[in-house]
C-alpha cells in the first residue's frame, strides 16, 4: 500500500497570503495525484487532478505541481472561503490512499 | 443540477448491517466507476472499494473485504454499499464518489453529501 504523507499538519495563514502545502508518496504514483478540499460538515471537493489540472469551476488561485513522489498545492492569495482541510490522494495503485490532511486556518 | 445524492443517516446496533444508497442526479452513472470512502469522526478519508456501474464488477480494500458489498441497480441508476458485522468503530460518514469512465484509476470528481452511520448499543 502506498503511504501518503502531508506537511505541515496545520498552516496558519493571513487572508491574501500565499499557502504552500506538500504531499509525499512512499513510491512513485506518476501524475495520478489529486487534491481535494473539505470544509467542516461538508463532503470533499476535487480541486486538482493529474497533479496539476484544475477541476471544473476551481479558481485559478489554486495550482498543483509535482510528479513521482513529491507534490505541491499552492493557493496564491488565500480567500476567506479557502480555510479548510486539504487532502492529497493517489489513484495510481490499488488501494487508493489519502494523506492525513493539512488544515489551513486563519492566522 | 448535476450531483450525487445519498440516503439519510442511520443508527445501527453492533453486529447489524447497514446499506447506504447513492444516486446520480441530473445524469446517470452509466459508464462510470463509483467509489465508496469512509471518514470516522475527526479523522481522514479511507477508500473502501469501487463498482463498475456497467458491468457490476467490484474491487474492495483488503481492510473491508468480507464485510463490504457494493452493488448497483441499473434500472434506477443507484449504487449501494452494504457493511456488515458493524462495530462501534464503524461509526463514520460514508461517501460515494463518481470516478471516471475509462477505468477505476481516475480521480473522484463528484462526491455525495455523505451518510452518517452511528453504531451504538
PDB file of C-alpha atoms in Angstrom, chain A:
ATOM      1  CA  UNK A   1       0.000   0.000   0.000  1.00  0.00           C
ATOM      2  CA  UNK A   2       1.263   3.451  -0.890  1.00  0.00           C
ATOM      3  CA  UNK A   3       1.506   5.695   2.153  1.00  0.00           C
ATOM      4  CA  UNK A   4       0.761   9.369   1.601  1.00  0.00           C
ATOM      5  CA  UNK A   5       2.176  11.961   3.986  1.00  0.00           C
ATOM      6  CA  UNK A   6       1.366  15.660   4.111  1.00  0.00           C
ATOM      7  CA  UNK A   7       3.073  18.646   5.654  1.00  0.00           C
ATOM      8  CA  UNK A   8       2.546  20.730   7.578  1.00  0.00           C
ATOM      9  CA  UNK A   9      -0.237  19.342   9.749  1.00  0.00           C
ATOM     10  CA  UNK A  10      -1.588  22.860  10.253  1.00  0.00           C
ATOM     11  CA  UNK A  11      -0.799  26.003   8.301  1.00  0.00           C
ATOM     12  CA  UNK A  12      -1.779  29.379   9.719  1.00  0.00           C
ATOM     13  CA  UNK A  13      -2.090  31.994   7.003  1.00  0.00           C
ATOM     14  CA  UNK A  14      -3.454  35.523   6.781  1.00  0.00           C
ATOM     15  CA  UNK A  15      -6.053  36.312   4.106  1.00  0.00           C
ATOM     16  CA  UNK A  16      -4.348  37.407   0.913  1.00  0.00           C
ATOM     17  CA  UNK A  17      -1.161  35.489   1.668  1.00  0.00           C
ATOM     18  CA  UNK A  18       0.218  32.529  -0.232  1.00  0.00           C
ATOM     19  CA  UNK A  19      -0.123  28.984   1.100  1.00  0.00           C
ATOM     20  CA  UNK A  20       2.058  26.075   0.057  1.00  0.00           C
ATOM     21  CA  UNK A  21       1.065  22.531   1.024  1.00  0.00           C
ATOM     22  CA  UNK A  22       3.205  19.449   0.475  1.00  0.00           C
ATOM     23  CA  UNK A  23       2.348  15.822  -0.191  1.00  0.00           C
ATOM     24  CA  UNK A  24       4.719  12.881  -0.482  1.00  0.00           C
ATOM     25  CA  UNK A  25       4.066   9.339  -1.694  1.00  0.00           C
ATOM     26  CA  UNK A  26       6.020   6.329  -0.406  1.00  0.00           C
ATOM     27  CA  UNK A  27       6.579   5.238  -4.010  1.00  0.00           C
ATOM     28  CA  UNK A  28       6.015   6.795  -7.388  1.00  0.00           C
ATOM     29  CA  UNK A  29       2.434   7.489  -8.412  1.00  0.00           C
ATOM     30  CA  UNK A  30       3.399   9.233 -11.647  1.00  0.00           C
ATOM     31  CA  UNK A  31       0.988  12.143 -12.060  1.00  0.00           C
ATOM     32  CA  UNK A  32      -2.006  10.263 -10.653  1.00  0.00           C
ATOM     33  CA  UNK A  33      -2.389  12.608  -7.731  1.00  0.00           C
ATOM     34  CA  UNK A  34      -5.454  14.605  -6.709  1.00  0.00           C
ATOM     35  CA  UNK A  35      -6.033  17.337  -4.156  1.00  0.00           C
ATOM     36  CA  UNK A  36      -9.398  17.834  -2.514  1.00  0.00           C
ATOM     37  CA  UNK A  37     -10.754  20.396  -0.093  1.00  0.00           C
ATOM     38  CA  UNK A  38     -13.063  19.659   2.798  1.00  0.00           C
ATOM     39  CA  UNK A  39     -14.865  22.235   4.905  1.00  0.00           C
ATOM     40  CA  UNK A  40     -16.490  21.336   8.255  1.00  0.00           C
ATOM     41  CA  UNK A  41     -19.664  19.343   7.792  1.00  0.00           C
ATOM     42  CA  UNK A  42     -19.219  19.130   4.031  1.00  0.00           C
ATOM     43  CA  UNK A  43     -18.133  16.489   1.566  1.00  0.00           C
ATOM     44  CA  UNK A  44     -14.712  16.676  -0.027  1.00  0.00           C
ATOM     45  CA  UNK A  45     -14.479  18.606  -3.285  1.00  0.00           C
ATOM     46  CA  UNK A  46     -11.997  17.845  -6.040  1.00  0.00           C
ATOM     47  CA  UNK A  47      -9.616  20.745  -6.676  1.00  0.00           C
ATOM     48  CA  UNK A  48      -6.737  19.308  -8.691  1.00  0.00           C
ATOM     49  CA  UNK A  49      -6.283  16.057 -10.627  1.00  0.00           C
ATOM     50  CA  UNK A  50      -3.400  14.698 -12.643  1.00  0.00           C
ATOM     51  CA  UNK A  51      -1.145  16.599 -10.203  1.00  0.00           C
ATOM     52  CA  UNK A  52      -1.637  19.941 -11.968  1.00  0.00           C
ATOM     53  CA  UNK A  53      -5.054  20.136 -13.644  1.00  0.00           C
ATOM     54  CA  UNK A  54      -7.751  22.246 -12.035  1.00  0.00           C
ATOM     55  CA  UNK A  55     -11.143  20.604 -11.771  1.00  0.00           C
ATOM     56  CA  UNK A  56     -14.191  22.262 -13.254  1.00  0.00           C
ATOM     57  CA  UNK A  57     -15.058  25.540 -11.569  1.00  0.00           C
ATOM     58  CA  UNK A  58     -11.921  25.735  -9.433  1.00  0.00           C
ATOM     59  CA  UNK A  59     -10.430  29.249  -9.261  1.00  0.00           C
ATOM     60  CA  UNK A  60      -7.054  29.935 -10.839  1.00  0.00           C
ATOM     61  CA  UNK A  61      -5.516  30.787  -7.442  1.00  0.00           C
ATOM     62  CA  UNK A  62      -5.287  27.021  -6.849  1.00  0.00           C
ATOM     63  CA  UNK A  63      -2.398  25.323  -8.608  1.00  0.00           C
ATOM     64  CA  UNK A  64      -0.713  21.949  -8.315  1.00  0.00           C
ATOM     65  CA  UNK A  65       2.703  20.705  -9.284  1.00  0.00           C
ATOM     66  CA  UNK A  66       4.974  17.705  -8.952  1.00  0.00           C
ATOM     67  CA  UNK A  67       5.257  14.135 -10.149  1.00  0.00           C
ATOM     68  CA  UNK A  68       6.550  10.819  -8.907  1.00  0.00           C
ATOM     69  CA  UNK A  69       6.650  11.130  -5.127  1.00  0.00           C
ATOM     70  CA  UNK A  70       6.678  14.868  -4.381  1.00  0.00           C
ATOM     71  CA  UNK A  71       3.704  17.153  -4.922  1.00  0.00           C
ATOM     72  CA  UNK A  72       2.696  20.684  -4.007  1.00  0.00           C
ATOM     73  CA  UNK A  73      -0.604  22.543  -3.805  1.00  0.00           C
ATOM     74  CA  UNK A  74      -0.292  26.312  -3.884  1.00  0.00           C
ATOM     75  CA  UNK A  75      -3.036  28.784  -3.078  1.00  0.00           C
ATOM     76  CA  UNK A  76      -1.730  32.074  -4.390  1.00  0.00           C
ATOM     77  CA  UNK A  77      -3.847  34.503  -2.355  1.00  0.00           C
ATOM     78  CA  UNK A  78      -5.980  32.980   0.367  1.00  0.00           C
ATOM     79  CA  UNK A  79      -9.606  33.965   0.475  1.00  0.00           C
ATOM     80  CA  UNK A  80     -11.868  33.501   3.489  1.00  0.00           C
ATOM     81  CA  UNK A  81     -13.607  30.554   1.828  1.00  0.00           C
ATOM     82  CA  UNK A  82     -10.282  28.699   1.435  1.00  0.00           C
ATOM     83  CA  UNK A  83      -9.834  27.950   5.129  1.00  0.00           C
ATOM     84  CA  UNK A  84     -10.398  24.195   5.213  1.00  0.00           C
ATOM     85  CA  UNK A  85      -8.645  20.825   5.329  1.00  0.00           C
ATOM     86  CA  UNK A  86      -6.812  19.724   2.191  1.00  0.00           C
ATOM     87  CA  UNK A  87      -6.156  16.083   1.347  1.00  0.00           C
ATOM     88  CA  UNK A  88      -3.949  14.605  -1.319  1.00  0.00           C
ATOM     89  CA  UNK A  89      -4.905  11.247  -2.811  1.00  0.00           C
ATOM     90  CA  UNK A  90      -3.135   8.842  -5.140  1.00  0.00           C
ATOM     91  CA  UNK A  91      -5.139   6.867  -7.669  1.00  0.00           C
ATOM     92  CA  UNK A  92      -2.262   5.145  -9.409  1.00  0.00           C
ATOM     93  CA  UNK A  93      -2.076   1.985  -7.285  1.00  0.00           C
ATOM     94  CA  UNK A  94      -4.649  -0.206  -5.572  1.00  0.00           C
ATOM     95  CA  UNK A  95      -5.718   0.513  -2.890  1.00  0.00           C
ATOM     96  CA  UNK A  96      -6.280   4.201  -3.374  1.00  0.00           C
ATOM     97  CA  UNK A  97      -4.884   6.120  -0.427  1.00  0.00           C
ATOM     98  CA  UNK A  98      -5.252   9.570   1.041  1.00  0.00           C
ATOM     99  CA  UNK A  99      -2.863  11.704   3.010  1.00  0.00           C
ATOM    100  CA  UNK A 100      -3.802  12.666   6.595  1.00  0.00           C
ATOM    101  CA  UNK A 101      -4.646  16.210   5.557  1.00  0.00           C
ATOM    102  CA  UNK A 102      -3.350  19.739   6.124  1.00  0.00           C
ATOM    103  CA  UNK A 103      -5.581  22.170   7.973  1.00  0.00           C
ATOM    104  CA  UNK A 104      -5.333  25.750   6.711  1.00  0.00           C
ATOM    105  CA  UNK A 105      -6.589  28.184   9.302  1.00  0.00           C
ATOM    106  CA  UNK A 106      -6.680  31.910   9.828  1.00  0.00           C
ATOM    107  CA  UNK A 107      -3.592  33.494  11.314  1.00  0.00           C
TER     108      UNK A 107
END
